[in-house]
GROMACS .gro file of C-alpha atoms in nm:
model
  188
    1UNK     CA    1   5.657   0.832   0.355
    2UNK     CA    2   5.358   0.910   0.133
    3UNK     CA    3   5.369   0.844  -0.240
    4UNK     CA    4   5.389   1.149  -0.464
    5UNK     CA    5   5.069   1.263  -0.625
    6UNK     CA    6   5.050   1.254  -1.000
    7UNK     CA    7   4.974   1.571  -1.191
    8UNK     CA    8   4.621   1.447  -1.270
    9UNK     CA    9   4.547   1.374  -0.903
   10UNK     CA   10   4.683   1.714  -0.806
   11UNK     CA   11   4.468   1.896  -1.063
   12UNK     CA   12   4.157   1.699  -0.956
   13UNK     CA   13   4.220   1.791  -0.593
   14UNK     CA   14   4.260   2.159  -0.680
   15UNK     CA   15   3.936   2.157  -0.877
   16UNK     CA   16   3.758   1.982  -0.587
   17UNK     CA   17   3.895   2.236  -0.336
   18UNK     CA   18   3.800   2.528  -0.557
   19UNK     CA   19   3.443   2.407  -0.596
   20UNK     CA   20   3.416   2.320  -0.228
   21UNK     CA   21   3.530   2.669  -0.123
   22UNK     CA   22   3.313   2.851  -0.373
   23UNK     CA   23   3.000   2.636  -0.349
   24UNK     CA   24   2.807   2.909  -0.170
   25UNK     CA   25   2.909   3.166  -0.427
   26UNK     CA   26   2.811   2.967  -0.739
   27UNK     CA   27   2.542   2.735  -0.594
   28UNK     CA   28   2.560   2.477  -0.868
   29UNK     CA   29   2.192   2.399  -0.886
   30UNK     CA   30   2.052   2.273  -1.208
   31UNK     CA   31   1.850   2.537  -1.387
   32UNK     CA   32   1.501   2.459  -1.511
   33UNK     CA   33   1.443   2.474  -1.887
   34UNK     CA   34   1.243   2.796  -1.845
   35UNK     CA   35   1.548   2.968  -1.688
   36UNK     CA   36   1.777   2.880  -1.981
   37UNK     CA   37   1.826   3.148  -2.246
   38UNK     CA   38   1.649   3.072  -2.572
   39UNK     CA   39   1.713   3.261  -2.897
   40UNK     CA   40   1.484   3.256  -3.198
   41UNK     CA   41   1.644   3.358  -3.529
   42UNK     CA   42   1.379   3.444  -3.789
   43UNK     CA   43   1.565   3.325  -4.096
   44UNK     CA   44   1.509   3.013  -4.308
   45UNK     CA   45   1.804   2.775  -4.263
   46UNK     CA   46   2.033   2.704  -4.559
   47UNK     CA   47   2.311   2.453  -4.606
   48UNK     CA   48   2.681   2.514  -4.624
   49UNK     CA   49   2.822   2.577  -4.974
   50UNK     CA   50   3.182   2.477  -5.018
   51UNK     CA   51   3.369   2.755  -5.189
   52UNK     CA   52   3.701   2.679  -5.359
   53UNK     CA   53   3.981   2.907  -5.473
   54UNK     CA   54   3.868   2.860  -5.831
   55UNK     CA   55   3.522   3.002  -5.755
   56UNK     CA   56   3.665   3.353  -5.741
   57UNK     CA   57   3.672   3.359  -6.122
   58UNK     CA   58   3.290   3.362  -6.131
   59UNK     CA   59   3.289   3.700  -5.957
   60UNK     CA   60   3.529   3.851  -6.215
   61UNK     CA   61   3.345   3.749  -6.533
   62UNK     CA   62   3.034   3.952  -6.633
   63UNK     CA   63   2.710   3.761  -6.580
   64UNK     CA   64   2.607   3.777  -6.949
   65UNK     CA   65   2.928   3.601  -7.049
   66UNK     CA   66   2.900   3.313  -6.800
   67UNK     CA   67   2.777   2.972  -6.910
   68UNK     CA   68   2.459   2.841  -6.745
   69UNK     CA   69   2.651   2.612  -6.507
   70UNK     CA   70   2.883   2.895  -6.405
   71UNK     CA   71   2.592   3.134  -6.353
   72UNK     CA   72   2.414   2.874  -6.142
   73UNK     CA   73   2.725   2.831  -5.927
   74UNK     CA   74   2.765   3.208  -5.891
   75UNK     CA   75   2.400   3.248  -5.783
   76UNK     CA   76   2.441   2.969  -5.521
   77UNK     CA   77   2.753   3.135  -5.378
   78UNK     CA   78   2.582   3.478  -5.368
   79UNK     CA   79   2.273   3.335  -5.199
   80UNK     CA   80   2.491   3.164  -4.937
   81UNK     CA   81   2.687   3.483  -4.872
   82UNK     CA   82   2.362   3.679  -4.834
   83UNK     CA   83   2.238   3.415  -4.588
   84UNK     CA   84   2.552   3.447  -4.379
   85UNK     CA   85   2.525   3.827  -4.371
   86UNK     CA   86   2.154   3.818  -4.279
   87UNK     CA   87   2.213   3.559  -4.006
   88UNK     CA   88   2.498   3.762  -3.858
   89UNK     CA   89   2.276   4.076  -3.859
   90UNK     CA   90   1.992   3.882  -3.693
   91UNK     CA   91   2.218   3.756  -3.415
   92UNK     CA   92   2.360   4.103  -3.356
   93UNK     CA   93   2.005   4.238  -3.323
   94UNK     CA   94   1.927   3.972  -3.061
   95UNK     CA   95   2.265   4.032  -2.886
   96UNK     CA   96   2.348   3.661  -2.921
   97UNK     CA   97   2.697   3.518  -2.890
   98UNK     CA   98   2.750   3.150  -2.967
   99UNK     CA   99   2.819   2.956  -2.641
  100UNK     CA  100   3.135   2.746  -2.628
  101UNK     CA  101   2.965   2.471  -2.428
  102UNK     CA  102   2.609   2.362  -2.408
  103UNK     CA  103   2.379   2.462  -2.691
  104UNK     CA  104   2.084   2.286  -2.855
  105UNK     CA  105   2.016   2.411  -3.207
  106UNK     CA  106   1.682   2.329  -3.372
  107UNK     CA  107   1.640   2.403  -3.742
  108UNK     CA  108   1.280   2.439  -3.850
  109UNK     CA  109   1.259   2.373  -4.224
  110UNK     CA  110   0.951   2.457  -4.432
  111UNK     CA  111   0.767   2.176  -4.610
  112UNK     CA  112   0.808   2.176  -4.991
  113UNK     CA  113   0.539   2.366  -5.181
  114UNK     CA  114   0.475   2.060  -5.398
  115UNK     CA  115   0.338   1.861  -5.100
  116UNK     CA  116  -0.036   1.831  -5.048
  117UNK     CA  117  -0.203   2.009  -4.756
  118UNK     CA  118  -0.274   1.672  -4.594
  119UNK     CA  119   0.091   1.569  -4.611
  120UNK     CA  120   0.205   1.910  -4.477
  121UNK     CA  121  -0.023   1.875  -4.170
  122UNK     CA  122   0.096   1.519  -4.119
  123UNK     CA  123   0.465   1.620  -4.114
  124UNK     CA  124   0.427   1.948  -3.920
  125UNK     CA  125   0.671   1.952  -3.625
  126UNK     CA  126   0.800   1.599  -3.694
  127UNK     CA  127   1.167   1.515  -3.722
  128UNK     CA  128   1.320   1.605  -4.058
  129UNK     CA  129   1.497   1.292  -4.182
  130UNK     CA  130   1.599   1.386  -4.535
  131UNK     CA  131   1.832   1.630  -4.701
  132UNK     CA  132   1.975   1.881  -4.617
  133UNK     CA  133   2.204   1.708  -4.366
  134UNK     CA  134   2.217   1.844  -4.011
  135UNK     CA  135   2.596   1.892  -4.023
  136UNK     CA  136   2.573   2.116  -4.331
  137UNK     CA  137   2.306   2.330  -4.162
  138UNK     CA  138   2.519   2.357  -3.846
  139UNK     CA  139   2.830   2.431  -4.053
  140UNK     CA  140   2.652   2.720  -4.229
  141UNK     CA  141   2.539   2.859  -3.892
  142UNK     CA  142   2.890   2.834  -3.743
  143UNK     CA  143   3.054   2.982  -4.055
  144UNK     CA  144   2.835   3.290  -4.036
  145UNK     CA  145   2.868   3.347  -3.661
  146UNK     CA  146   3.224   3.236  -3.580
  147UNK     CA  147   3.560   3.310  -3.731
  148UNK     CA  148   3.693   2.984  -3.583
  149UNK     CA  149   3.470   2.708  -3.447
  150UNK     CA  150   3.746   2.512  -3.276
  151UNK     CA  151   3.627   2.639  -2.935
  152UNK     CA  152   3.285   2.479  -2.964
  153UNK     CA  153   3.279   2.177  -2.736
  154UNK     CA  154   2.917   2.060  -2.711
  155UNK     CA  155   2.626   2.117  -2.950
  156UNK     CA  156   2.309   1.920  -3.009
  157UNK     CA  157   2.131   1.959  -3.342
  158UNK     CA  158   1.774   1.879  -3.438
  159UNK     CA  159   1.585   1.929  -3.765
  160UNK     CA  160   1.206   1.960  -3.782
  161UNK     CA  161   0.945   2.010  -4.055
  162UNK     CA  162   0.707   2.306  -4.026
  163UNK     CA  163   0.395   2.384  -4.226
  164UNK     CA  164   0.488   2.751  -4.283
  165UNK     CA  165   0.627   2.926  -4.592
  166UNK     CA  166   0.949   3.017  -4.401
  167UNK     CA  167   1.158   2.844  -4.143
  168UNK     CA  168   1.359   2.959  -3.841
  169UNK     CA  169   1.641   2.861  -3.608
  170UNK     CA  170   1.600   2.814  -3.236
  171UNK     CA  171   1.904   2.803  -3.007
  172UNK     CA  172   1.878   2.694  -2.643
  173UNK     CA  173   2.180   2.772  -2.431
  174UNK     CA  174   2.236   2.494  -2.177
  175UNK     CA  175   2.395   2.502  -1.833
  176UNK     CA  176   2.747   2.359  -1.847
  177UNK     CA  177   2.745   2.220  -1.492
  178UNK     CA  178   2.478   1.962  -1.423
  179UNK     CA  179   2.425   1.741  -1.119
  180UNK     CA  180   2.622   1.450  -1.259
  181UNK     CA  181   2.930   1.665  -1.322
  182UNK     CA  182   2.913   1.801  -0.966
  183UNK     CA  183   2.877   1.451  -0.819
  184UNK     CA  184   3.190   1.342  -1.013
  185UNK     CA  185   3.390   1.641  -0.889
  186UNK     CA  186   3.277   1.597  -0.525
  187UNK     CA  187   3.360   1.225  -0.513
  188UNK     CA  188   3.706   1.242  -0.666
   0.00000   0.00000   0.00000
């Protein structure tokens, strides 16, 4: 008498059989980087702005009656909302939908205007290792493109300096099945 298979073993076997039967149909070959879709969004990245329930009062009070700190907060919220709308419009123009698995997002941030020309050339296309944080940039991107980001499973994020007056966002969609994944499925 053979021992009963566990649920995990049964599921692994079904996945293996499915991929074995459909190997000709899907041909899980690794795509070259030139075959991967790449999207370029021509908008300077901004960070996420946390909005609270109390911030709604700033939109009800006339601007001339707001204190300087309240006006500053209102302008930040408006700028962030405009960024989200512009980013959504840009992605709709490019017919881009955010992939659930396998994306590499590169944020290209412009060098500060106060830097010398020599310093700008030195930092051009190098890794950006100061504020704004990468997670706040990614959060702003996801907030503008997705109603819920719980479905996102794998994203790589990179920040780079550029010696241009404006920045941009580059999104590379990656293949979800690579050779290592296929080897694991075939050997189980």
